[in-house]
Coordinates of N, CA and C in Angstrom, one line a residue:
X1 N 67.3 -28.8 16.0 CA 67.8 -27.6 15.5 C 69.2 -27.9 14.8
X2 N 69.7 -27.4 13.6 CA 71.0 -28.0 12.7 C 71.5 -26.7 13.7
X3 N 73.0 -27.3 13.2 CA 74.1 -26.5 14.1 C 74.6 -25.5 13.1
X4 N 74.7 -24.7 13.8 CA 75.0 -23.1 11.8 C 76.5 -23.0 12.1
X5 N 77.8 -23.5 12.2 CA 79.0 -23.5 12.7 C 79.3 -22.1 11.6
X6 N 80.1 -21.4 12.9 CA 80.8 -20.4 12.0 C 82.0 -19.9 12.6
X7 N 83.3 -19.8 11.7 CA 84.4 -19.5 12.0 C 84.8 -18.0 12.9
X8 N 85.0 -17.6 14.6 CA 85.3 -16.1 14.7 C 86.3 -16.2 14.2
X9 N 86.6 -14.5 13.3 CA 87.7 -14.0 12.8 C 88.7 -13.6 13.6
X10 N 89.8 -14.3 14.0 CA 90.7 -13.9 14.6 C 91.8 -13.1 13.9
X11 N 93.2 -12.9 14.4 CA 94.0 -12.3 13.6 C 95.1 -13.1 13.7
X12 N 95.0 -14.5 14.1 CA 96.1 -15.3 14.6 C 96.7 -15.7 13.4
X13 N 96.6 -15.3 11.9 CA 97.7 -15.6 10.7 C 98.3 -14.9 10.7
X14 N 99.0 -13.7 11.2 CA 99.9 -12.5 11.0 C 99.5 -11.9 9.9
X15 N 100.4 -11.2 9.2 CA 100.1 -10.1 8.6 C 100.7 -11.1 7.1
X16 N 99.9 -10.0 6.3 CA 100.1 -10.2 4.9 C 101.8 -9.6 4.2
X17 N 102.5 -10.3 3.9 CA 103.5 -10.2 2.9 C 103.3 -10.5 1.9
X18 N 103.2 -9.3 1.1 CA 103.0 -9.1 -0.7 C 104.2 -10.1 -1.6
X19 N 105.6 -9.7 -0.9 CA 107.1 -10.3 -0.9 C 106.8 -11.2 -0.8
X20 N 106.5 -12.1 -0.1 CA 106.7 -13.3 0.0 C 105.8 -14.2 -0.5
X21 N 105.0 -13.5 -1.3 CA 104.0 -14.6 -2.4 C 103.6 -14.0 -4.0
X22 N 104.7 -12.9 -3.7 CA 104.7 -12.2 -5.5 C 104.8 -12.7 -6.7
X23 N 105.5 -14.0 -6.4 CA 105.0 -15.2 -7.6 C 104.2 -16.3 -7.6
X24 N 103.6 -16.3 -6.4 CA 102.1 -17.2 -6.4 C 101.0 -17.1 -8.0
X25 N 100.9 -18.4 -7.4 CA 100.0 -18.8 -9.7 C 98.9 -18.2 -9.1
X26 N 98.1 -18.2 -8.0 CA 96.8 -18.3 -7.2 C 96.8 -17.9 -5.6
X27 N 95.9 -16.3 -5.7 CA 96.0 -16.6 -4.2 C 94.2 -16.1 -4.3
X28 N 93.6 -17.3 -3.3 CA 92.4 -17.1 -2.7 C 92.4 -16.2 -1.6
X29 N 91.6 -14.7 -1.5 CA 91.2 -13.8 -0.1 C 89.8 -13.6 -0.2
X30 N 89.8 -14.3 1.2 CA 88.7 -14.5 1.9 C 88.0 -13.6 2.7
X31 N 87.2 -12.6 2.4 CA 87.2 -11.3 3.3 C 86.4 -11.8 4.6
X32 N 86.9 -11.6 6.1 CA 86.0 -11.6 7.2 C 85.5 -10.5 7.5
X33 N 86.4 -9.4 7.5 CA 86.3 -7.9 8.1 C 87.2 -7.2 7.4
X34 N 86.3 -5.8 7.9 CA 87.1 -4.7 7.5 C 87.3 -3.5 8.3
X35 N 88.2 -3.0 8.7 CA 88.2 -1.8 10.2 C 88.8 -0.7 9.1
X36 N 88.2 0.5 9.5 CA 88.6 1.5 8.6 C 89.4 1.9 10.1
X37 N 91.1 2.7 9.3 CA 91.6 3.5 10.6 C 91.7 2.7 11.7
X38 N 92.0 1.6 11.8 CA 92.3 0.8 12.9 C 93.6 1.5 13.9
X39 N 93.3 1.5 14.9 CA 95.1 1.8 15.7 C 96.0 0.8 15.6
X40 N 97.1 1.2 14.9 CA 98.4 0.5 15.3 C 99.8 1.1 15.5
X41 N 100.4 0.5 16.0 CA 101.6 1.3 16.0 C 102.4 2.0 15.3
X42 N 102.1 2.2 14.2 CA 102.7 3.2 13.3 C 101.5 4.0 12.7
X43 N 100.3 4.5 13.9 CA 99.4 5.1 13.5 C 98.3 4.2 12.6
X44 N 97.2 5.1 12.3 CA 95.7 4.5 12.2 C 96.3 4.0 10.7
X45 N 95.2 2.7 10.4 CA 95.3 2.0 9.2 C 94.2 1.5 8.6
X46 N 94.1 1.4 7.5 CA 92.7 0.6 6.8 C 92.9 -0.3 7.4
X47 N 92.4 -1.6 7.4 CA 92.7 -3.2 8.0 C 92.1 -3.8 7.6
X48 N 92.4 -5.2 7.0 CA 91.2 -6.5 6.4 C 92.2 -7.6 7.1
X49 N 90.9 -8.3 7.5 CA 91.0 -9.4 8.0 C 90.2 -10.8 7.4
X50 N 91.3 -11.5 6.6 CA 91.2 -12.4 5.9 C 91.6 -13.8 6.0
X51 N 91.0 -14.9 5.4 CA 91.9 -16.2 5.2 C 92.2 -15.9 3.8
X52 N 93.3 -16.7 3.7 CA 94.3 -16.1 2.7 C 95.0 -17.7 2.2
X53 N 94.5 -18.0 0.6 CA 95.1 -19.6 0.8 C 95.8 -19.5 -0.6
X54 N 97.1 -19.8 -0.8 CA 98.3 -19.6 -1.3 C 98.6 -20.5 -2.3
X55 N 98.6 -20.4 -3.4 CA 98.9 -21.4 -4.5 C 100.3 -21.2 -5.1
X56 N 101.5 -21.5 -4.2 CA 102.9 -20.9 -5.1 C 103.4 -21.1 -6.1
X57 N 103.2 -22.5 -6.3 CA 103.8 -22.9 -7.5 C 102.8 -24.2 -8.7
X58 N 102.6 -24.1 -9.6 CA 101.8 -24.5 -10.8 C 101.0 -26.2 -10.1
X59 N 102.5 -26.9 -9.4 CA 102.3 -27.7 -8.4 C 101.3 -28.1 -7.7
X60 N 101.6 -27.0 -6.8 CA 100.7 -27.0 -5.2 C 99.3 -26.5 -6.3
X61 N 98.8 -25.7 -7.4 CA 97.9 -25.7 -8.1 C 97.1 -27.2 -8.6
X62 N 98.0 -27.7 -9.1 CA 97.7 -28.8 -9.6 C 97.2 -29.9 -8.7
X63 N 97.8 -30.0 -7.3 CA 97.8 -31.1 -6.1 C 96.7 -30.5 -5.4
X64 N 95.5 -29.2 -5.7 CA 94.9 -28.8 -4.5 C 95.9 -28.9 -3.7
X65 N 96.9 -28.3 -3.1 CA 97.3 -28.3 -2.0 C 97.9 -27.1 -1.7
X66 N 97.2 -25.8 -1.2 CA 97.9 -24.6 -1.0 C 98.5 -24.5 0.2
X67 N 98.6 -23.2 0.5 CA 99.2 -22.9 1.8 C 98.0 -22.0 2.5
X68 N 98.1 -22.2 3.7 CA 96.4 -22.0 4.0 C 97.0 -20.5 5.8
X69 N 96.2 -19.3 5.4 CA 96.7 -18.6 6.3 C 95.4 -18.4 7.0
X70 N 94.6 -18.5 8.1 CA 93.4 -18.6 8.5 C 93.7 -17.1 9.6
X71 N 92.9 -15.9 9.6 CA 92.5 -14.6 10.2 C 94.3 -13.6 10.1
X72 N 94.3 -14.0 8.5 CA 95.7 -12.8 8.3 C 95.4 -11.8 8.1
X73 N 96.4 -10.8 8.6 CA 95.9 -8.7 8.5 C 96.6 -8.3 7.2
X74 N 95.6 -7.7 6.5 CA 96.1 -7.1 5.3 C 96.2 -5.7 5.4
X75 N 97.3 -4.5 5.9 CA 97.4 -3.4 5.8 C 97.5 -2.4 5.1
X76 N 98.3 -2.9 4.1 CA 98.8 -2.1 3.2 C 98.2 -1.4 2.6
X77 N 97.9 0.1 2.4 CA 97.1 0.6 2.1 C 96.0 0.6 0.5
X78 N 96.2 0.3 -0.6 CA 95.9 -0.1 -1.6 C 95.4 -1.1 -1.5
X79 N 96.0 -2.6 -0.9 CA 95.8 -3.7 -0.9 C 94.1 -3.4 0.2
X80 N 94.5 -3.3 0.9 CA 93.1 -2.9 1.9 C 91.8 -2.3 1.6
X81 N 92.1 -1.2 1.2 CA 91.0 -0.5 0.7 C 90.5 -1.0 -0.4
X82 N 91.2 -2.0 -1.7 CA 90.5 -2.5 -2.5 C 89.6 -3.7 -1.9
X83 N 89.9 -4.5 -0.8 CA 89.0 -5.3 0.1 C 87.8 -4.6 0.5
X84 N 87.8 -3.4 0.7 CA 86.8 -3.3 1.5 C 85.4 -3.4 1.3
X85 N 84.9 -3.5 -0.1 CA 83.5 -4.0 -0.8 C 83.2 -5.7 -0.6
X86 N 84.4 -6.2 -0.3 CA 84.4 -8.0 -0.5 C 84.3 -8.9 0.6
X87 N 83.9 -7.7 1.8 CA 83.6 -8.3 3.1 C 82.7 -9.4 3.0
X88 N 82.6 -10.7 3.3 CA 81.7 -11.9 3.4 C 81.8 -12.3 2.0
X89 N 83.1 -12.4 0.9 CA 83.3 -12.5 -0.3 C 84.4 -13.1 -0.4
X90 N 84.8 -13.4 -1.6 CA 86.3 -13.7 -1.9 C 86.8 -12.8 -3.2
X91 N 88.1 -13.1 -3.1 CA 88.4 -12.9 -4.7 C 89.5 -13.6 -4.8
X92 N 90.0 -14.1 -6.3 CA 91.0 -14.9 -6.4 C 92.1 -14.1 -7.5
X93 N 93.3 -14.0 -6.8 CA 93.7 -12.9 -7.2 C 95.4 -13.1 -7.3
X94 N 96.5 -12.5 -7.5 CA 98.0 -12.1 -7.5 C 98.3 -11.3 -7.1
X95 N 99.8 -10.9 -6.6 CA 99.7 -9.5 -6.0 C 101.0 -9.0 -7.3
X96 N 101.0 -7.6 -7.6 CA 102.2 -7.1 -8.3 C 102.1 -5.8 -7.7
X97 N 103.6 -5.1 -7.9 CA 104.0 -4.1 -7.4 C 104.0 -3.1 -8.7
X98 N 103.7 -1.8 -8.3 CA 103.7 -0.7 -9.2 C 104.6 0.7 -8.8
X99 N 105.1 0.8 -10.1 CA 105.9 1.7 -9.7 C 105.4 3.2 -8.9
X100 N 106.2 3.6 -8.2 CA 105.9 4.5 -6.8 C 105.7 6.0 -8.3
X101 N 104.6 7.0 -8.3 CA 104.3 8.1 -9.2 C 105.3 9.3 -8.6
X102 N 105.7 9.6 -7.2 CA 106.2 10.4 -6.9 C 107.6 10.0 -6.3
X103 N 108.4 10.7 -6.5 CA 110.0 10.8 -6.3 C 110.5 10.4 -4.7
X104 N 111.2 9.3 -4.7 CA 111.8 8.8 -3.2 C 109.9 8.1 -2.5
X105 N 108.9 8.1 -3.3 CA 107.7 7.2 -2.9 C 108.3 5.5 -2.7
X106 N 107.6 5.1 -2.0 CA 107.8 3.3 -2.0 C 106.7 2.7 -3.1
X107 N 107.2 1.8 -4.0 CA 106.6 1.1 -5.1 C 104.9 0.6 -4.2
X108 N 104.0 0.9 -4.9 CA 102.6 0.1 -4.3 C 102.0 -1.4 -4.5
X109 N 101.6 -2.2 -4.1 CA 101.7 -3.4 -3.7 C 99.9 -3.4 -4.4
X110 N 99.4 -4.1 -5.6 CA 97.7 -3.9 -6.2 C 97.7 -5.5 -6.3
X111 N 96.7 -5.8 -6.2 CA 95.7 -7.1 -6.4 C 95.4 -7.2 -7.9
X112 N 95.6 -8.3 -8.6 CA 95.7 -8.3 -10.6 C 94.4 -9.6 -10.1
X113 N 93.5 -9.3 -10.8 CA 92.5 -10.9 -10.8 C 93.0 -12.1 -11.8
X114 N 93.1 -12.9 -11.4 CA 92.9 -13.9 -12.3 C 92.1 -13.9 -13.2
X115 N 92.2 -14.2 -14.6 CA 91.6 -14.2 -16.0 C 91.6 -15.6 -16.4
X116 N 92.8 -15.9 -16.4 CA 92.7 -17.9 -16.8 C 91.4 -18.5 -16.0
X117 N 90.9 -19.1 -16.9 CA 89.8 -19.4 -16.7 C 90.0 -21.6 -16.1
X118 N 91.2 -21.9 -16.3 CA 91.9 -23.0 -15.9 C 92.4 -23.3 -14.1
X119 N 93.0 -21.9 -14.2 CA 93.5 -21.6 -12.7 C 92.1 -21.1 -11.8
X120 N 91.0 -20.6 -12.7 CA 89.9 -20.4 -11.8 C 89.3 -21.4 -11.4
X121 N 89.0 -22.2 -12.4 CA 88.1 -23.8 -12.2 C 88.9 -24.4 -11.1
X122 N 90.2 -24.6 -11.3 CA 91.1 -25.7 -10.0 C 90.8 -24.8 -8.8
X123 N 90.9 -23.5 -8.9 CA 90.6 -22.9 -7.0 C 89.2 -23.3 -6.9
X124 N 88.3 -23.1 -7.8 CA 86.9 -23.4 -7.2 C 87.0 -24.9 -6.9
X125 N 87.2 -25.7 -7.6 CA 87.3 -27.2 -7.4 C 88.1 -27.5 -6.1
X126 N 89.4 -27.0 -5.6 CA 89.4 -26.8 -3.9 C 88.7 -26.5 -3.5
X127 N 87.7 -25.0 -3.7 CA 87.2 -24.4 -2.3 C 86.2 -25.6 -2.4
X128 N 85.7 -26.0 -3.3 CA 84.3 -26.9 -3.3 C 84.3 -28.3 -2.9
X129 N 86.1 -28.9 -3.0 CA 86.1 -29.9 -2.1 C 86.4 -29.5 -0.4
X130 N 86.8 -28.5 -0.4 CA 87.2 -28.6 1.4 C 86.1 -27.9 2.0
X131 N 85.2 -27.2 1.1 CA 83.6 -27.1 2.0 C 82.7 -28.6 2.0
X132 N 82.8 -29.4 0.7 CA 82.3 -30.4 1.3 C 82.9 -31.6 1.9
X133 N 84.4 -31.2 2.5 CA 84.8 -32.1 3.5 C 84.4 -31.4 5.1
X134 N 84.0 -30.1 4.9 CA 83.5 -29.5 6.3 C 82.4 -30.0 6.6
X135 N 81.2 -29.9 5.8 CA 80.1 -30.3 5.5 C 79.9 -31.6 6.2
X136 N 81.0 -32.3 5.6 CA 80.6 -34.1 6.1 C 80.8 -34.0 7.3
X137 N 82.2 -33.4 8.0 CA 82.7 -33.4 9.5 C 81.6 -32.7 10.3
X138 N 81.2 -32.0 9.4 CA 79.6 -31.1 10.6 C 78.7 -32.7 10.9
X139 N 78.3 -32.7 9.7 CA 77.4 -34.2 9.3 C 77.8 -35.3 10.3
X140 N 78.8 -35.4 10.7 CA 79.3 -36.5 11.4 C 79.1 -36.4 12.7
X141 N 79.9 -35.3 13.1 CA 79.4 -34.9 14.5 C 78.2 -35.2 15.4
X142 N 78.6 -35.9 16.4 CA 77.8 -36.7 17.4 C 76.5 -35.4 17.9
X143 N 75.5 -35.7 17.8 CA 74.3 -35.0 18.6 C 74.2 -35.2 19.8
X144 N 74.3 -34.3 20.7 CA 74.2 -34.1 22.0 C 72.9 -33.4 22.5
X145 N 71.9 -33.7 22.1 CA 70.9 -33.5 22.9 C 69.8 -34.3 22.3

């Protein structure tokens, strides 16, 4: 019998900061889940629970080498709810802020897709080398029975 390895979605990346990757070239979100209304401490919330892999600078694009956030919570409400069709999906995407429509509102935090069709090819060309470096490490793995 092959071994079907699959990752549980934990929540052990923290939470998503829009701020702190607003000028990412490339960000990969990885949908695991989605909780509508989740409880949390500042009351019920949309929730996605994602890997989340971080391309910040033209660089780290160039070198395959992102920043890699494995079962991060995405709250925010915009940001969330646009997840919620992409469960067992990805999308490769940016984050930008939009101005708040009503008076003393907080600016909204939206997902822009990537268009470059350059920056698309290099994330696929990651995701497609580090699935087939999982692949081999399954492959390798000693048979026990």
């Amino acid at each position: 019998m092959p071994l079907n390895l699959m990752d549980i979605p934990t929540a052990n990346g923290g939470w998503f900061k829009p701020k702190e990757v607003a000028d990412a070239v490339a960000i990969l979100v990885e949908v695991k889940a989605f909780d509508r209304q989740r409880p949390t401490p500042n009351g019920p919330k949309d929730s996605v629970l994602c890997d989340v892999t971080v391309f910040k600078t033209p660089e780290q694009l160039e070198r395959l080498a992102p920043e890699v956030s494995k079962g991060q919570r995405i709250e925010q409400t915009v940001l969330a709810r646009d997840l919620e069709t992409v469960v067992g999906g990805a999308v490769l995407v940016t984050v930008a802020q939009i101005p708040a429509t009503k008076p003393g509102a907080h600016p909204a935090w939206v997902w822009r897709q990537i268009t470059d069709s350059g920056i698309r090819n290099q994330v696929v060309t990651y995701a497609s080398q580090r699935d087939a470096a999982v692949d081999a490490a399954v492959t390798d793995a000693p048979d026990f029975d």
